Short mmCIF file of C-alpha atoms in Angstrom, two decimals:
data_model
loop_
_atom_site.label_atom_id
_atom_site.label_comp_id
_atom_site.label_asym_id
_atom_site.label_seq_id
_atom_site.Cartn_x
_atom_site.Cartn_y
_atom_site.Cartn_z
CA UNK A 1 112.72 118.40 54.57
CA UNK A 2 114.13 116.80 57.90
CA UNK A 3 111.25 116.65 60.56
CA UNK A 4 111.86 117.26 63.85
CA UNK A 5 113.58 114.13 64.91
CA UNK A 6 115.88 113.82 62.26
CA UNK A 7 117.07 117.59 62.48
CA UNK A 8 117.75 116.55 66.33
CA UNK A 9 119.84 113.64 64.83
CA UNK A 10 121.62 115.82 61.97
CA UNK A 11 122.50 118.44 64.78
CA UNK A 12 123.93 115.77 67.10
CA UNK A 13 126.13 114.35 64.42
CA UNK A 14 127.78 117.75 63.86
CA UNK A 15 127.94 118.24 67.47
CA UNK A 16 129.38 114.41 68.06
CA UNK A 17 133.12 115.54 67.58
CA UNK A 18 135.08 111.80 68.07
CA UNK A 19 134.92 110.11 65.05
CA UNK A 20 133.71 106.25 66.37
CA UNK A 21 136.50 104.46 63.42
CA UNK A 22 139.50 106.74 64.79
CA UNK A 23 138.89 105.70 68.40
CA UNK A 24 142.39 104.13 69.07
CA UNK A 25 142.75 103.48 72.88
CA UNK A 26 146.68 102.29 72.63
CA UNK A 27 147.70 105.92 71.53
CA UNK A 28 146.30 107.35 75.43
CA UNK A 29 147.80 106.56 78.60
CA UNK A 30 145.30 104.54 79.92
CA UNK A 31 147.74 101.46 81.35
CA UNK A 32 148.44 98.65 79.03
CA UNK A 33 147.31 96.11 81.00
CA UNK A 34 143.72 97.64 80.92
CA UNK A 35 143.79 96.84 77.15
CA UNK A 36 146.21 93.64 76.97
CA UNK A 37 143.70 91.67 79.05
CA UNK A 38 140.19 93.48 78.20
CA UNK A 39 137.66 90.86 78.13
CA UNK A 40 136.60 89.42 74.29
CA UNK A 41 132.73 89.26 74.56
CA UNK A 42 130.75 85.97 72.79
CA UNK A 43 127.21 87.60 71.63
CA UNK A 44 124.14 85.29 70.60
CA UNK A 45 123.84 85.15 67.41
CA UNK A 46 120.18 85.15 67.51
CA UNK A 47 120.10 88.24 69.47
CA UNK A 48 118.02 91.15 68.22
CA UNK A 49 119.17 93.89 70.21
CA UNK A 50 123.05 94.27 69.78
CA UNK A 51 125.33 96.79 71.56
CA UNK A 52 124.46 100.00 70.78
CA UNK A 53 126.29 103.87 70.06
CA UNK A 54 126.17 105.44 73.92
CA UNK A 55 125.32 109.04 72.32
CA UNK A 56 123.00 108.12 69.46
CA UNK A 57 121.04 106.89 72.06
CA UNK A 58 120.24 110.67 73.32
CA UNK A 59 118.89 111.32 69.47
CA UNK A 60 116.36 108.63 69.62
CA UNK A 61 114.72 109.66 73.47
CA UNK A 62 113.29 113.01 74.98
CA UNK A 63 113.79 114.01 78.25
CA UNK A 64 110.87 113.55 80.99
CA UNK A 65 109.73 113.44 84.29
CA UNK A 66 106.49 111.68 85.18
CA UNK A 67 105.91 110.91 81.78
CA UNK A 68 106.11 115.04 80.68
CA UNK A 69 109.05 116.89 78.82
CA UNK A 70 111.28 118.21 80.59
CA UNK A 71 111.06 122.01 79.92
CA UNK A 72 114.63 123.69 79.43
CA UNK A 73 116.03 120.94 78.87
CA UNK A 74 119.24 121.60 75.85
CA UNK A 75 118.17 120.67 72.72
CA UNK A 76 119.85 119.12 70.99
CA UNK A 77 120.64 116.49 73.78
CA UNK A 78 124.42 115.26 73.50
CA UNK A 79 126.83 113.31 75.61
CA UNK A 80 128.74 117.02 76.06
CA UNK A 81 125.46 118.19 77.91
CA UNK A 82 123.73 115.84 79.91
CA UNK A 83 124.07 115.95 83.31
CA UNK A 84 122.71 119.16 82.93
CA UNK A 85 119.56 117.47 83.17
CA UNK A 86 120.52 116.93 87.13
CA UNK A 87 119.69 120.60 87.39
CA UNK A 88 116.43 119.85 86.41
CA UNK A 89 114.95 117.05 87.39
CA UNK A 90 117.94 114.67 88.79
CA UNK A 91 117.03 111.03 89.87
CA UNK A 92 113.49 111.60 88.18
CA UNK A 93 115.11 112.13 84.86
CA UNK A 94 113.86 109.29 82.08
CA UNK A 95 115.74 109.49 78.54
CA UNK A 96 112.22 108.50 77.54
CA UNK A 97 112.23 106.97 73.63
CA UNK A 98 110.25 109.05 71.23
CA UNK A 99 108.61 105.81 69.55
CA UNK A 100 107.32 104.43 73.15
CA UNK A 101 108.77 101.31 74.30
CA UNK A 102 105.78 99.10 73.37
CA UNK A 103 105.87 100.75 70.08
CA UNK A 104 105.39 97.99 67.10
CA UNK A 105 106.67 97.24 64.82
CA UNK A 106 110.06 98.64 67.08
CA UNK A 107 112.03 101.33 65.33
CA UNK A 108 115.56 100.05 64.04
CA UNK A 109 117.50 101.99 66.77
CA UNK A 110 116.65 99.30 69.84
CA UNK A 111 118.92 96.82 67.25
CA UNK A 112 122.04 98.56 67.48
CA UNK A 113 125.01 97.48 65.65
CA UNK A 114 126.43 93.89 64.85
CA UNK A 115 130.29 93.60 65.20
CA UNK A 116 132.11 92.97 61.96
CA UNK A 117 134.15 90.38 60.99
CA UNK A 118 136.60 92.18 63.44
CA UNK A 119 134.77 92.77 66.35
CA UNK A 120 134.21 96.06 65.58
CA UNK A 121 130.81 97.92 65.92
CA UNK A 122 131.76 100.30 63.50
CA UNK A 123 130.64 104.23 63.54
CA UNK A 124 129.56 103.19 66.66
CA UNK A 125 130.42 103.74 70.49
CA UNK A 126 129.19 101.18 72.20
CA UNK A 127 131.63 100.49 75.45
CA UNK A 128 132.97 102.56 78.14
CA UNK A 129 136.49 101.36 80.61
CA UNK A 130 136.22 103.10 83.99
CA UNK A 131 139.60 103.12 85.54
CA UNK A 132 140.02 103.27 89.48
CA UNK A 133 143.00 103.19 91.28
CA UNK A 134 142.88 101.77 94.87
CA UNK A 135 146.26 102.25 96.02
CA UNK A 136 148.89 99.65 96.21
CA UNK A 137 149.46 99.11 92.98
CA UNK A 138 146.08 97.37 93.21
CA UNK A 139 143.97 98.42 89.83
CA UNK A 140 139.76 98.07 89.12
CA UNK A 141 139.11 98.11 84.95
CA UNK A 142 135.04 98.10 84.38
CA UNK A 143 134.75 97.34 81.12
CA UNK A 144 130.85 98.67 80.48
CA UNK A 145 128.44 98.00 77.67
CA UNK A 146 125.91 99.26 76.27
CA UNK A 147 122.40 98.14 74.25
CA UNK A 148 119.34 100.56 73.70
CA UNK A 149 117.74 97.43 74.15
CA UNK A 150 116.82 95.51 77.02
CA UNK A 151 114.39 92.15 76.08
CA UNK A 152 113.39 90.50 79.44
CA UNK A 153 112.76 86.76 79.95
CA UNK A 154 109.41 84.77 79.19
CA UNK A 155 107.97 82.52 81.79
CA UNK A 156 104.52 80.86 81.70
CA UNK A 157 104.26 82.39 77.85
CA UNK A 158 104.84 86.01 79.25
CA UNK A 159 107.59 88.20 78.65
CA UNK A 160 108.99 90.74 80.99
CA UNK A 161 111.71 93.20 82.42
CA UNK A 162 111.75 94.91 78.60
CA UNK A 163 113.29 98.10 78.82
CA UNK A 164 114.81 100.48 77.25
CA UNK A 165 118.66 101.39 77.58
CA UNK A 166 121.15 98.71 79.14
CA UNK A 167 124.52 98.17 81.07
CA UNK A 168 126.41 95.04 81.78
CA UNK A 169 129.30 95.35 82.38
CA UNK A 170 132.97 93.29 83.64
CA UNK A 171 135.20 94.41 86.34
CA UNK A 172 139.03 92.78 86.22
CA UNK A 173 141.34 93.56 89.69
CA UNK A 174 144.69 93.98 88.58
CA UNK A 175 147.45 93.33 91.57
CA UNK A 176 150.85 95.20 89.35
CA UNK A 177 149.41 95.28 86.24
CA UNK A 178 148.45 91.23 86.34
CA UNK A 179 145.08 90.29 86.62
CA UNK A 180 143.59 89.06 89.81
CA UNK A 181 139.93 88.50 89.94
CA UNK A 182 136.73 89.19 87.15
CA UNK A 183 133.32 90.14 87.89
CA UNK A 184 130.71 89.54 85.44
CA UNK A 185 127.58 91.31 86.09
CA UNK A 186 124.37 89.29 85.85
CA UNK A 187 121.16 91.97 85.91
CA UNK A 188 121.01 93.04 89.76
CA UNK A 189 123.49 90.14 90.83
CA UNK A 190 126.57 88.88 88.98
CA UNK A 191 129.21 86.47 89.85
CA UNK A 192 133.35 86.61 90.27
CA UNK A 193 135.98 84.17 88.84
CA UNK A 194 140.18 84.15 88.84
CA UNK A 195 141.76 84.86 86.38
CA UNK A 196 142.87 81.63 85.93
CA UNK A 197 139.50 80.07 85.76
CA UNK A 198 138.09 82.04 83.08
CA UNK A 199 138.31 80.63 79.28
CA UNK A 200 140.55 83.13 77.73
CA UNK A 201 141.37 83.80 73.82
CA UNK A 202 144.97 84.24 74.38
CA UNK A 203 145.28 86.33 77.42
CA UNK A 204 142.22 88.21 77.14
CA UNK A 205 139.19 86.59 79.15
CA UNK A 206 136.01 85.17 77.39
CA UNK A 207 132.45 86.73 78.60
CA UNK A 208 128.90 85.78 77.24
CA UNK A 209 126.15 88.06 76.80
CA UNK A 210 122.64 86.86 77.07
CA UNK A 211 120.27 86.60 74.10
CA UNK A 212 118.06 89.77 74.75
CA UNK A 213 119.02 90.17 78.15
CA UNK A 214 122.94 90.96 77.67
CA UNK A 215 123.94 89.59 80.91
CA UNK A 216 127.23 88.55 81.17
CA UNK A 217 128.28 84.88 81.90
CA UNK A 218 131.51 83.39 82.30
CA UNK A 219 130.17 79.79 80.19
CA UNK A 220 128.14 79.34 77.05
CA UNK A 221 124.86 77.39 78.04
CA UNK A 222 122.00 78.13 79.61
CA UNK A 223 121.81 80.55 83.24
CA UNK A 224 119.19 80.22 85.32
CA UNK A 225 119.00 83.64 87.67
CA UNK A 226 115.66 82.99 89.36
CA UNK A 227 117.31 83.18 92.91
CA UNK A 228 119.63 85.79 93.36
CA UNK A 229 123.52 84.83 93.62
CA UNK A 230 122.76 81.52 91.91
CA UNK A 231 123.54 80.73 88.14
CA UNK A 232 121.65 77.03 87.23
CA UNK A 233 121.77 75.00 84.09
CA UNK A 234 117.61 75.13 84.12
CA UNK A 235 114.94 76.59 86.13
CA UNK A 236 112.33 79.27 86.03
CA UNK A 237 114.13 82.22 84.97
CA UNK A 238 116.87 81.19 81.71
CA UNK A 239 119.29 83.53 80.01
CA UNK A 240 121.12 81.88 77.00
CA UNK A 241 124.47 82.26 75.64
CA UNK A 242 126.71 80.86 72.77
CA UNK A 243 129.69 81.46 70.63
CA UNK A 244 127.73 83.21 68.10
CA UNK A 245 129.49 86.54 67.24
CA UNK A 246 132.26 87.68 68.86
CA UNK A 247 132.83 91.75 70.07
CA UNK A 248 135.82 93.49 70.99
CA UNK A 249 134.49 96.16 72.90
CA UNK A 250 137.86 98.21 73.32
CA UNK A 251 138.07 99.00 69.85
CA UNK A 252 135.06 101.15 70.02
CA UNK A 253 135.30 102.32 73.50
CA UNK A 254 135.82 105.99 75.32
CA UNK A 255 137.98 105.30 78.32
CA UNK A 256 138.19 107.17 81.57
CA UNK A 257 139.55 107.47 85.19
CA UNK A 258 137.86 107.66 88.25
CA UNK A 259 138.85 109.75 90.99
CA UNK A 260 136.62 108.27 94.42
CA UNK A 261 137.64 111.36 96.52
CA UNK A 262 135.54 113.74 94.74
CA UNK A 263 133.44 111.63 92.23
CA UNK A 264 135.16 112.69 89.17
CA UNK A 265 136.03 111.23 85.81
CA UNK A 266 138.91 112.16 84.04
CA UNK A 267 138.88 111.04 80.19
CA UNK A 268 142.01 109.39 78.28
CA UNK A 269 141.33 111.27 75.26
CA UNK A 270 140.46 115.33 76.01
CA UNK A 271 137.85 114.46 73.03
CA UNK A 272 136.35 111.88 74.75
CA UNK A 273 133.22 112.99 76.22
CA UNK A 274 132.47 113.44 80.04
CA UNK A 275 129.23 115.11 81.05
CA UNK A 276 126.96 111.58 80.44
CA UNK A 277 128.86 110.19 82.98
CA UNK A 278 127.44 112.45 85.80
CA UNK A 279 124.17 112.20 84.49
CA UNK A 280 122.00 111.02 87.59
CA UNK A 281 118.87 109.57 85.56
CA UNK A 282 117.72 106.42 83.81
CA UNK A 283 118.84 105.46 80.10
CA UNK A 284 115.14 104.63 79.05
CA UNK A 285 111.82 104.93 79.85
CA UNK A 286 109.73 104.92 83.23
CA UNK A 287 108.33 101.70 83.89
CA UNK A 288 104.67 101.51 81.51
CA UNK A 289 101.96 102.23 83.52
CA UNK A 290 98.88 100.04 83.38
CA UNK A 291 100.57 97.42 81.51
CA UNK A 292 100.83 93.72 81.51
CA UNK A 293 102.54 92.31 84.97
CA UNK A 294 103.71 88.78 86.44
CA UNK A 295 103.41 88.08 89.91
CA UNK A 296 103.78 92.22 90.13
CA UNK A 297 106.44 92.41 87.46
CA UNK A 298 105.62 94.76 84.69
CA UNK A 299 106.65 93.48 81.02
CA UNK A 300 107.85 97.43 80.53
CA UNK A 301 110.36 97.98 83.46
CA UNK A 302 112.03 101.48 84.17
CA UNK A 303 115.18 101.67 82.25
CA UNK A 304 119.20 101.93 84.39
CA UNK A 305 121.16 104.51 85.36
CA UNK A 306 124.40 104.65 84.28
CA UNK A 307 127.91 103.68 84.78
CA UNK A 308 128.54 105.76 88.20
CA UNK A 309 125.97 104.47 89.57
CA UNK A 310 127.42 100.38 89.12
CA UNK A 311 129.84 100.13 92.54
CA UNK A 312 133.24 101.79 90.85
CA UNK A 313 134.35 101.79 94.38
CA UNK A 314 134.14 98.72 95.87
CA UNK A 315 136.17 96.74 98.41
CA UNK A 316 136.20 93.31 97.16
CA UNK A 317 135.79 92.39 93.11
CA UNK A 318 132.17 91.52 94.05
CA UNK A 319 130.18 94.74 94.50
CA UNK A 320 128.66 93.56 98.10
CA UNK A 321 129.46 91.33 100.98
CA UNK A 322 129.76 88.41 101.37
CA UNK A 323 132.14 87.63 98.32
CA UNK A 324 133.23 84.02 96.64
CA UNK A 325 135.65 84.37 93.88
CA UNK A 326 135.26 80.90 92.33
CA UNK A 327 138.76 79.24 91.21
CA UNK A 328 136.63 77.12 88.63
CA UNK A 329 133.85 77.67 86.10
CA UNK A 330 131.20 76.12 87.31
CA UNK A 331 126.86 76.57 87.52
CA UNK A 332 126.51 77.75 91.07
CA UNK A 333 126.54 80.15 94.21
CA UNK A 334 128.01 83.37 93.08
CA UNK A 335 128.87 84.19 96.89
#
């Protein structure tokens, strides 16, 4: 007999109507240049937590506001359904994981799926592309992605910033259909590149995620991000990345355009979900009260709201002022 949880998860996979495999972006009209130069994304190969499916995510968490259930709220919980949760608790919303995020051992869900030999996560969602048009012929891709699992750095033989639920994410300007400019994002900061400066596998840019972390760096190495807007070789704060395992996101990706004049998303695929992306509340847990802290830094942070909620409309590539896009790749200012 299925307990609760698992009837939850057998009723989302009936309700889950794109099938993750079939998910073939080239058969929409999203532009072709969107796909031709989508970024190619080195993972750690020591990493845990790898990217996870956007929707299973809603099977494995409950609902709540200051720590309590939200009551109403649809059950079960599915990408179709929920930004109905605005309606009931908006900002204050936490997808809130059943197991706890200091639960040990950790359930199997924060490890997500590990690309295959094709850079496939497969029977898995686990990427997003946000088109916005600016006019001009002038083109923003975000190319977003997604871990259930968030492991935060140690320093002085502490770790923290764990939380639940995570988005990186790329943005590439396109000027007619050839690419400009890349963000990558790094946590709260990030840092932009040319095209021409980024390592590529043929066209298609190279990004690294951090170990844990899942930042998103333009080198392999080591990142240190202890002062905002810089990226050093060493220091207090170190993500780490290497060519370890390498993840086409597109392939298992729901794609979408973004209209800025009323906020709306309009998906590629009529199949492809669009409610989640209206959702105003975090993808994890509140931050854990009464826990461990550094310097006033809790090891359990709050988890991050979602894609609308990353700068889709932005002025420059960078998503504030001022903005450097460096025309090498190089440890340094990021603007």
């Amino acid at each position: 007999m299925l307990n609760l949880r698992g009837y939850t998860l057998a009723l989302y996979c009936i309700l889950h109507t794109v099938d993750a495999s079939r998910i073939d972006l080239t058969a929409t009209s999203i532009p072709n240049y969107v796909l031709d130069y989508a970024p190619l994304v080195w993972l750690h190969k020591e990493d845990p937590y790898m990217p996870s499916d956007i929707g299973q995510q809603l099977g494995h968490t409950t609902p709540q506001v200051n720590w309590k259930p939200i009551h109403g709220a649809p059950s079960p919980l599915t990408l179709n359904n929920l930004d109905s949760l605005n309606d009931l608790g908006n900002t204050s919303v936490f997808l809130t994981s059943i197991e706890g995020i200091d639960a040990d051992p950790q359930p199997a869900w924060f490890r997500g799926v590990t690309p295959d030999e094709n850079g496939q996560t497969k029977d898995a969602v686990t990427s997003t592309i946000i088109v916005r048009e600016h006019g001009d012929n002038i083109v923003d891709a975000f190319y977003f992605y997604f871990n259930a699992y968030n492991q935060g750095n140690t320093v002085l033989g502490m770790e923290f910033g764990d939380h639940i639920g995570d988005w990186e994410h790329n943005m590439i300007r396109f000027e007619n259909g050839t690419p400009k400019a890349l963000w990558y994002s790094q946590h709260s900061n990030g840092q932009a590149f040319t095209y021409d400066a980024t390592e590529k596998q043929d066209k298609r840019p190279l990004a690294y995620s951090a170990k844990g972390a899942h930042a998103v760096y333009a080198t392999e190495g080591n990142h240190d991000h202890t002062i905002p807007h810089l990226n050093l070789p060493a220091g207090f704060l170190v993500d780490t990345t290497e060519k370890g395992i390498l993840w086409d996101p597109v392939q298992n990706a729901y794609a979408y355009s973004y209209d800025d004049a009323d906020g709306s998303f309009h998906p590629y695929d009529p199949a492809y979900p669009v409610s989640w992306l209206r959702f105003n509340g975090r993808w994890g847990d509140d931050a854990l009260p009464g826990g461990p802290s550094l310097f006033g830094q809790p090891k359990y942070a709050a988890g991050p709201n979602g894609p609308q909620f990353k700068n889709l409309v932005r002025e420059n590539v960078c998503p504030d002022k001022p903005c450097v896009v460096l025309p090498v790749r190089i440890w340094g200012t990021s603007r």
